[in-house]
Each structure stands twice: as structure tokens, then as C-alpha cells.
Amino acid sequence: MRRITIAIDGFSSCGKSTLARQLAQHLGYTYIDSGAMYRAMALFAMENGLVKDGVLNKEGLLALLDGVDIRFQHDPMTDRSATTLNGRNVEHRIRTLEVSDQVTLVSPVPEVRAKLVRLQQRMGREKGVVMDGRDIGTVVFPDAEVKLYMTARPEVRALRRYHELKAKGAEVTLAEVEANIRRRDLDDTTRAADPLTKAPGAIEIDNSDITAQEQFEVALGHVLDVLARVGQE
Ligand code: DC
């Protein structure tokens, strides 16, 4: 059967990765978490002293950009893909609220985006990928056969992310998590370079009041329709 590209965009913490993983597993496709790459870039900036008092030393980051190597590798311990930064597994480090707080310092930088978009396009060259992010259907894969645009009410997303972080033992409050989500929504939709917008032809799914399983069934229905159509071309 012909393999396609599935692009999933949407706000922070609205279940994109859950849906992307479910679809990839069901179809035997590769799941690629583009947000992890921006998170790894933020971690790189933090670890190299390029963020001070909430301000990014952009020139410093640009000078080191060519030496930043971000990849995904299978982690036999978790049997999942892990993000690596210059050969080091940073999967856990990049999921902290500290990194979430700094990521929108690096994500608007056009040179950072150009580098990561190039890598993402290379990863998707062979098709058979499900990639989630903010600009996948608009910039990375504008020709994706399936484009999904996911939303959920901010307070619903904050509660979900709060429970996730608490389950990992993080010391956070619901108010902190909600403030982070609302700030990233604003940053992601208002930045000059590749802001989050609904791609032409994208199907919108609001999952505030549906379960992950219901959402999967809706999305899979769209994917199967497209697969049946392209199979006849
Ligand atoms: O999906 P996430 O929350 O892990 O993404 C982390 C940040 O990276 C998010 O605040 C916006 C940015 N991002 C982006 O600018 N473009 C993408 N394709 C994916 C994420």
C-alpha cells in the first residue's frame, strides 16, 4: 500500500503526541516529535550559558549552531525513541517545566527553524511518517496527504499536563503549568517565523470533551479515507 505523510499541528499539551504515536503504531509508520528538537535546542542554549535572566544570547547560539547535533535513537530501556543532543540521551531533561519555560526563546529564531525544518524534511523523505508540531502542515510538509489541527481548551490542557508532570514526581503547581501553556500559546501563534496556524485543508479536532480513544478513531477514519483514495490514483 502507498505510504503517506501525516502532519499533526496544534497548541501545547493538546494530545498531539498521544495521537501521533497511536496512528504510527497502527499504521507501522515512524513517529517524529518535532517539539523535542526545539526542546533539545533550548537545553543546548541553557547548558552553554546562552540564556541569562530569560534572555537568549542569539549571536552566541548562531555561532555554535552548526555543531548542534539533534537526533532520535531507539532506547532499549524504554523501547521508545529517545532524543539525543550531541550523542547524549536528553529525553528526560527536555520534558521539564524549566525547558518548557525557555523553549520559546529559541523557537522563533529563523536560523534555528531552518536547521530543524531541514532535518525534519530529511527524516520524512521516505514517507510513512507521522510528525507533530506547530508548522508541520504549513512549512515542513505542505504536501502532506493528511493534515490534522488539534485544539483543546487551555484549562483542560493545563490539567492534563499537570497530572503528567506530577506523575513524574515534578514539584509544580497547576497555576504554574497553566501560565506556561497560555504564554506558549501566545508565543507560538504570534511569532514572526512560521507561527502556529491551521494549514489549508487541515481537519480540526477539538479534544476537550472526547477521550484519546475517540480522538484516535476520528483521526484514523480520515487517514483510512485518504489511503483508500490515494490507493486508487
Ligand atoms: O510540542 P512541544 O510542546 O514539545 O513543543 C515545544 C516548543 O517547541 C513549543 O513551545 C513550540 C516549539 N515548536 C515549534 O516552534 N515548532 C514545532 N514544529 C514544534 C515545536
mmCIF file of C-alpha atoms and ligand atoms in Angstrom:
data_model
loop_
_atom_site.group_PDB
_atom_site.id
_atom_site.type_symbol
_atom_site.label_atom_id
_atom_site.label_comp_id
_atom_site.label_asym_id
_atom_site.label_seq_id
_atom_site.Cartn_x
_atom_site.Cartn_y
_atom_site.Cartn_z
ATOM 1 C CA MET A 1 0.000 0.000 0.000
ATOM 2 C CA ARG A 2 1.250 3.506 -0.790
ATOM 3 C CA ARG A 3 2.698 5.245 2.251
ATOM 4 C CA ILE A 4 1.686 8.786 3.091
ATOM 5 C CA THR A 5 2.738 11.660 5.356
ATOM 6 C CA ILE A 6 0.590 12.646 8.322
ATOM 7 C CA ALA A 7 1.138 16.156 9.722
ATOM 8 C CA ILE A 8 -0.314 16.983 13.142
ATOM 9 C CA ASP A 9 -0.204 20.560 14.410
ATOM 10 C CA GLY A 10 -1.727 22.238 17.403
ATOM 11 C CA PHE A 11 -1.261 24.010 20.705
ATOM 12 C CA SER A 12 0.945 22.818 23.566
ATOM 13 C CA SER A 13 -0.286 19.844 25.563
ATOM 14 C CA CYS A 14 -3.325 19.016 23.498
ATOM 15 C CA GLY A 15 -2.542 15.351 22.991
ATOM 16 C CA LYS A 16 -0.757 15.591 19.643
ATOM 17 C CA SER A 17 1.951 13.128 20.606
ATOM 18 C CA THR A 18 -0.540 10.602 22.006
ATOM 19 C CA LEU A 19 -2.492 10.647 18.766
ATOM 20 C CA ALA A 20 0.631 10.656 16.593
ATOM 21 C CA ARG A 21 2.028 7.617 18.445
ATOM 22 C CA GLN A 22 -1.270 5.727 18.172
ATOM 23 C CA LEU A 23 -1.519 6.390 14.433
ATOM 24 C CA ALA A 24 2.145 5.499 13.803
ATOM 25 C CA GLN A 25 1.815 2.259 15.732
ATOM 26 C CA HIS A 26 -1.414 1.286 13.993
ATOM 27 C CA LEU A 27 -0.039 2.003 10.513
ATOM 28 C CA GLY A 28 3.534 0.776 11.104
ATOM 29 C CA TYR A 29 4.806 4.326 10.452
ATOM 30 C CA THR A 30 7.582 6.292 12.173
ATOM 31 C CA TYR A 31 6.557 8.880 14.750
ATOM 32 C CA ILE A 32 8.641 12.060 14.881
ATOM 33 C CA ASP A 33 8.218 14.568 17.711
ATOM 34 C CA SER A 34 9.438 17.869 16.214
ATOM 35 C CA GLY A 35 8.857 19.714 19.511
ATOM 36 C CA ALA A 36 11.540 17.525 21.115
ATOM 37 C CA MET A 37 14.043 19.024 18.669
ATOM 38 C CA TYR A 38 13.181 22.599 19.738
ATOM 39 C CA ARG A 39 13.344 21.476 23.355
ATOM 40 C CA ALA A 40 16.810 19.951 22.787
ATOM 41 C CA MET A 41 17.920 23.223 21.192
ATOM 42 C CA ALA A 42 16.680 25.131 24.260
ATOM 43 C CA LEU A 43 18.559 22.720 26.532
ATOM 44 C CA PHE A 44 21.702 23.265 24.470
ATOM 45 C CA ALA A 45 21.382 27.036 24.915
ATOM 46 C CA MET A 46 20.794 26.675 28.665
ATOM 47 C CA GLU A 47 23.706 24.281 29.189
ATOM 48 C CA ASN A 48 26.070 26.534 27.267
ATOM 49 C CA GLY A 49 25.289 29.635 29.308
ATOM 50 C CA LEU A 50 23.441 31.282 26.437
ATOM 51 C CA VAL A 51 20.326 32.123 28.479
ATOM 52 C CA LYS A 52 20.614 34.730 31.231
ATOM 53 C CA ASP A 53 17.662 36.271 33.095
ATOM 54 C CA GLY A 54 15.270 34.952 30.472
ATOM 55 C CA VAL A 55 17.231 36.474 27.573
ATOM 56 C CA LEU A 56 18.855 34.422 24.814
ATOM 57 C CA ASN A 57 22.326 35.283 23.538
ATOM 58 C CA LYS A 58 21.282 34.818 19.935
ATOM 59 C CA GLU A 59 24.682 35.572 18.373
ATOM 60 C CA GLY A 60 26.269 33.038 20.730
ATOM 61 C CA LEU A 61 23.770 30.378 19.689
ATOM 62 C CA LEU A 62 24.194 31.118 15.977
ATOM 63 C CA ALA A 63 27.986 30.785 16.331
ATOM 64 C CA LEU A 64 27.553 27.265 17.770
ATOM 65 C CA LEU A 65 24.567 26.173 15.659
ATOM 66 C CA ASP A 66 26.498 24.058 13.146
ATOM 67 C CA GLY A 67 27.870 21.964 15.999
ATOM 68 C CA VAL A 68 24.434 21.097 17.437
ATOM 69 C CA ASP A 69 23.536 17.533 16.568
ATOM 70 C CA ILE A 70 19.963 16.503 17.410
ATOM 71 C CA ARG A 71 18.703 13.019 16.557
ATOM 72 C CA PHE A 72 16.313 10.304 17.619
ATOM 73 C CA GLN A 73 17.604 6.912 18.690
ATOM 74 C CA HIS A 74 15.856 3.808 19.862
ATOM 75 C CA ASP A 75 16.259 3.443 23.641
ATOM 76 C CA PRO A 76 16.281 -0.282 24.528
ATOM 77 C CA MET A 77 15.463 0.555 28.187
ATOM 78 C CA THR A 78 12.111 2.123 27.333
ATOM 79 C CA ASP A 79 11.644 0.525 23.895
ATOM 80 C CA ARG A 80 10.868 4.016 22.614
ATOM 81 C CA SER A 81 12.634 6.621 20.578
ATOM 82 C CA ALA A 82 14.797 8.994 22.641
ATOM 83 C CA THR A 83 16.040 12.458 21.721
ATOM 84 C CA THR A 84 19.815 12.823 21.689
ATOM 85 C CA LEU A 85 21.795 16.069 21.853
ATOM 86 C CA ASN A 86 25.364 15.714 20.609
ATOM 87 C CA GLY A 87 25.212 11.982 21.298
ATOM 88 C CA ARG A 88 23.710 12.247 24.830
ATOM 89 C CA ASN A 89 20.235 10.956 25.682
ATOM 90 C CA VAL A 90 18.314 14.059 26.879
ATOM 91 C CA GLU A 91 14.803 12.624 26.676
ATOM 92 C CA HIS A 92 14.026 13.245 30.363
ATOM 93 C CA ARG A 93 15.801 16.596 30.678
ATOM 94 C CA ILE A 94 13.875 18.177 27.794
ATOM 95 C CA ARG A 95 10.468 17.373 29.340
ATOM 96 C CA THR A 96 10.962 19.536 32.451
ATOM 97 C CA LEU A 97 8.987 22.728 33.043
ATOM 98 C CA GLU A 98 12.341 24.557 33.128
ATOM 99 C CA VAL A 99 12.958 23.639 29.472
ATOM 100 C CA SER A 100 9.292 24.333 28.580
ATOM 101 C CA ASP A 101 9.807 27.811 30.019
ATOM 102 C CA GLN A 102 12.863 28.538 27.852
ATOM 103 C CA VAL A 103 11.892 26.845 24.591
ATOM 104 C CA THR A 104 10.109 29.851 23.117
ATOM 105 C CA LEU A 105 13.391 31.789 23.358
ATOM 106 C CA VAL A 106 14.957 29.555 20.686
ATOM 107 C CA SER A 107 11.909 28.510 18.609
ATOM 108 C CA PRO A 108 11.376 31.965 16.985
ATOM 109 C CA VAL A 109 14.985 32.184 15.719
ATOM 110 C CA PRO A 110 14.762 31.765 11.917
ATOM 111 C CA GLU A 111 18.182 30.054 11.640
ATOM 112 C CA VAL A 112 17.170 27.505 14.295
ATOM 113 C CA ARG A 113 13.929 26.811 12.466
ATOM 114 C CA ALA A 114 15.686 26.490 9.102
ATOM 115 C CA LYS A 115 18.107 23.926 10.519
ATOM 116 C CA LEU A 116 15.428 21.855 12.272
ATOM 117 C CA VAL A 117 12.993 22.023 9.341
ATOM 118 C CA ARG A 118 15.739 20.718 7.035
ATOM 119 C CA LEU A 119 16.381 17.797 9.396
ATOM 120 C CA GLN A 120 12.652 17.072 9.692
ATOM 121 C CA GLN A 121 12.185 17.080 5.922
ATOM 122 C CA ARG A 122 15.084 14.642 5.583
ATOM 123 C CA MET A 123 13.504 12.337 8.186
ATOM 124 C CA GLY A 124 10.245 12.339 6.228
ATOM 125 C CA ARG A 125 11.726 11.824 2.775
ATOM 126 C CA GLU A 126 10.718 8.168 2.597
ATOM 127 C CA LYS A 127 7.086 8.889 3.644
ATOM 128 C CA GLY A 128 5.400 6.630 6.200
ATOM 129 C CA VAL A 129 5.828 9.246 8.941
ATOM 130 C CA VAL A 130 3.568 10.882 11.469
ATOM 131 C CA MET A 131 5.112 14.165 12.647
ATOM 132 C CA ASP A 132 3.652 16.528 15.210
ATOM 133 C CA GLY A 133 4.494 20.163 15.916
ATOM 134 C CA ARG A 134 3.355 23.683 15.068
ATOM 135 C CA ASP A 135 4.381 24.156 11.418
ATOM 136 C CA ILE A 136 4.340 20.622 10.026
ATOM 137 C CA GLY A 137 1.343 21.029 7.700
ATOM 138 C CA THR A 138 2.242 24.615 6.781
ATOM 139 C CA VAL A 139 6.044 24.582 6.375
ATOM 140 C CA VAL A 140 7.706 21.182 6.876
ATOM 141 C CA PHE A 141 5.334 19.049 4.796
ATOM 142 C CA PRO A 142 2.906 21.369 2.969
ATOM 143 C CA ASP A 143 2.126 18.432 0.647
ATOM 144 C CA ALA A 144 1.226 16.007 3.458
ATOM 145 C CA GLU A 145 -1.697 13.829 2.408
ATOM 146 C CA VAL A 146 -3.303 14.123 5.866
ATOM 147 C CA LYS A 147 -3.173 17.285 7.976
ATOM 148 C CA LEU A 148 -4.740 17.426 11.410
ATOM 149 C CA TYR A 149 -5.093 20.544 13.561
ATOM 150 C CA MET A 150 -5.709 19.823 17.213
ATOM 151 C CA THR A 151 -7.105 22.096 19.873
ATOM 152 C CA ALA A 152 -8.442 21.858 23.425
ATOM 153 C CA ARG A 153 -9.407 24.456 25.998
ATOM 154 C CA PRO A 154 -6.313 25.827 27.842
ATOM 155 C CA GLU A 155 -7.587 24.808 31.289
ATOM 156 C CA VAL A 156 -8.172 21.230 30.088
ATOM 157 C CA ARG A 157 -4.661 21.081 28.613
ATOM 158 C CA ALA A 158 -3.113 22.521 31.790
ATOM 159 C CA LEU A 159 -4.780 19.913 33.983
ATOM 160 C CA ARG A 160 -3.596 17.076 31.730
ATOM 161 C CA ARG A 161 -0.007 18.357 31.669
ATOM 162 C CA TYR A 162 -0.079 18.960 35.444
ATOM 163 C CA HIS A 163 -1.051 15.333 36.091
ATOM 164 C CA GLU A 164 1.672 14.137 33.701
ATOM 165 C CA LEU A 165 4.366 16.199 35.419
ATOM 166 C CA LYS A 166 3.168 15.183 38.900
ATOM 167 C CA ALA A 167 3.234 11.519 37.894
ATOM 168 C CA LYS A 168 6.915 12.021 37.040
ATOM 169 C CA GLY A 169 7.492 13.474 40.516
ATOM 170 C CA ALA A 170 7.856 17.126 39.443
ATOM 171 C CA GLU A 171 7.332 19.894 42.022
ATOM 172 C CA VAL A 172 4.897 22.113 40.119
ATOM 173 C CA THR A 173 1.569 23.810 40.739
ATOM 174 C CA LEU A 174 -1.420 23.825 38.404
ATOM 175 C CA ALA A 175 -1.181 27.628 38.201
ATOM 176 C CA GLU A 176 2.447 27.432 37.004
ATOM 177 C CA VAL A 177 1.593 24.868 34.351
ATOM 178 C CA GLU A 178 -1.412 26.853 33.109
ATOM 179 C CA ALA A 179 0.630 30.080 32.967
ATOM 180 C CA ASN A 180 3.305 28.275 30.907
ATOM 181 C CA ILE A 181 0.714 26.905 28.489
ATOM 182 C CA ARG A 182 -1.011 30.255 27.996
ATOM 183 C CA ARG A 183 2.307 32.011 27.425
ATOM 184 C CA ARG A 184 3.451 29.401 24.895
ATOM 185 C CA ASP A 185 0.082 29.620 23.076
ATOM 186 C CA LEU A 186 0.669 33.347 22.695
ATOM 187 C CA ASP A 187 4.344 32.953 21.689
ATOM 188 C CA ASP A 188 3.606 30.120 19.232
ATOM 189 C CA THR A 189 0.782 31.964 17.460
ATOM 190 C CA THR A 190 2.318 35.440 17.339
ATOM 191 C CA ARG A 191 5.977 34.820 16.426
ATOM 192 C CA ALA A 192 7.074 36.163 13.033
ATOM 193 C CA ALA A 193 8.717 32.938 11.782
ATOM 194 C CA ASP A 194 6.312 30.083 10.957
ATOM 195 C CA PRO A 195 3.655 30.787 13.617
ATOM 196 C CA LEU A 196 1.126 28.129 14.534
ATOM 197 C CA THR A 197 -1.806 28.400 12.132
ATOM 198 C CA LYS A 198 -4.252 25.904 10.720
ATOM 199 C CA ALA A 199 -2.876 24.652 7.387
ATOM 200 C CA PRO A 200 -5.166 24.884 4.348
ATOM 201 C CA GLY A 201 -7.102 21.637 4.133
ATOM 202 C CA ALA A 202 -6.332 20.607 7.724
ATOM 203 C CA ILE A 203 -9.029 18.810 9.687
ATOM 204 C CA GLU A 204 -9.638 20.373 13.096
ATOM 205 C CA ILE A 205 -10.157 18.133 16.117
ATOM 206 C CA ASP A 206 -11.099 19.700 19.469
ATOM 207 C CA ASN A 207 -10.440 17.025 22.066
ATOM 208 C CA SER A 208 -11.551 18.926 25.207
ATOM 209 C CA ASP A 209 -14.527 16.632 25.696
ATOM 210 C CA ILE A 210 -13.565 13.393 23.982
ATOM 211 C CA THR A 211 -11.316 10.538 25.077
ATOM 212 C CA ALA A 212 -7.976 9.665 23.488
ATOM 213 C CA GLN A 213 -9.601 6.560 22.004
ATOM 214 C CA GLU A 214 -12.456 8.578 20.445
ATOM 215 C CA GLN A 215 -9.972 11.047 19.041
ATOM 216 C CA PHE A 216 -7.905 8.195 17.577
ATOM 217 C CA GLU A 217 -10.963 6.721 15.883
ATOM 218 C CA VAL A 218 -11.904 10.072 14.312
ATOM 219 C CA ALA A 219 -8.350 10.648 13.052
ATOM 220 C CA LEU A 220 -7.908 7.085 11.815
ATOM 221 C CA GLY A 221 -11.164 7.403 9.879
ATOM 222 C CA HIS A 222 -9.720 10.370 7.967
ATOM 223 C CA VAL A 223 -6.429 8.570 7.360
ATOM 224 C CA LEU A 224 -8.146 5.442 6.021
ATOM 225 C CA ASP A 225 -10.290 7.566 3.675
ATOM 226 C CA VAL A 226 -7.164 9.194 2.265
ATOM 227 C CA LEU A 227 -5.318 5.866 1.977
ATOM 228 C CA ALA A 228 -8.256 4.407 0.042
ATOM 229 C CA ARG A 229 -8.266 7.448 -2.253
ATOM 230 C CA VAL A 230 -4.523 7.505 -2.962
ATOM 231 C CA GLY A 231 -4.577 3.743 -3.479
ATOM 232 C CA GLN A 232 -6.855 4.315 -6.478
ATOM 233 C CA GLU A 233 -4.673 7.020 -8.054
HETATM 234 O O1 DC B 1 5.219 20.197 21.201
HETATM 235 P P1 DC B 1 6.066 20.728 22.364
HETATM 236 O O2 DC B 1 5.265 21.408 23.432
HETATM 237 O O3 DC B 1 7.007 19.708 22.920
HETATM 238 O O4 DC B 1 6.971 21.866 21.677
HETATM 239 C C1 DC B 1 7.903 22.614 22.422
HETATM 240 C C2 DC B 1 8.009 24.012 21.858
HETATM 241 O O5 DC B 1 8.654 23.977 20.588
HETATM 242 C C3 DC B 1 6.694 24.751 21.659
HETATM 243 O O6 DC B 1 6.528 25.766 22.616
HETATM 244 C C4 DC B 1 6.789 25.393 20.306
HETATM 245 C C5 DC B 1 8.030 24.849 19.672
HETATM 246 N N1 DC B 1 7.772 24.127 18.426
HETATM 247 C C6 DC B 1 7.831 24.829 17.243
HETATM 248 O O7 DC B 1 8.037 26.036 17.277
HETATM 249 N N2 DC B 1 7.666 24.177 16.059
HETATM 250 C C7 DC B 1 7.436 22.861 16.025
HETATM 251 N N3 DC B 1 7.301 22.241 14.847
HETATM 252 C C8 DC B 1 7.342 22.124 17.230
HETATM 253 C C9 DC B 1 7.503 22.801 18.427
#
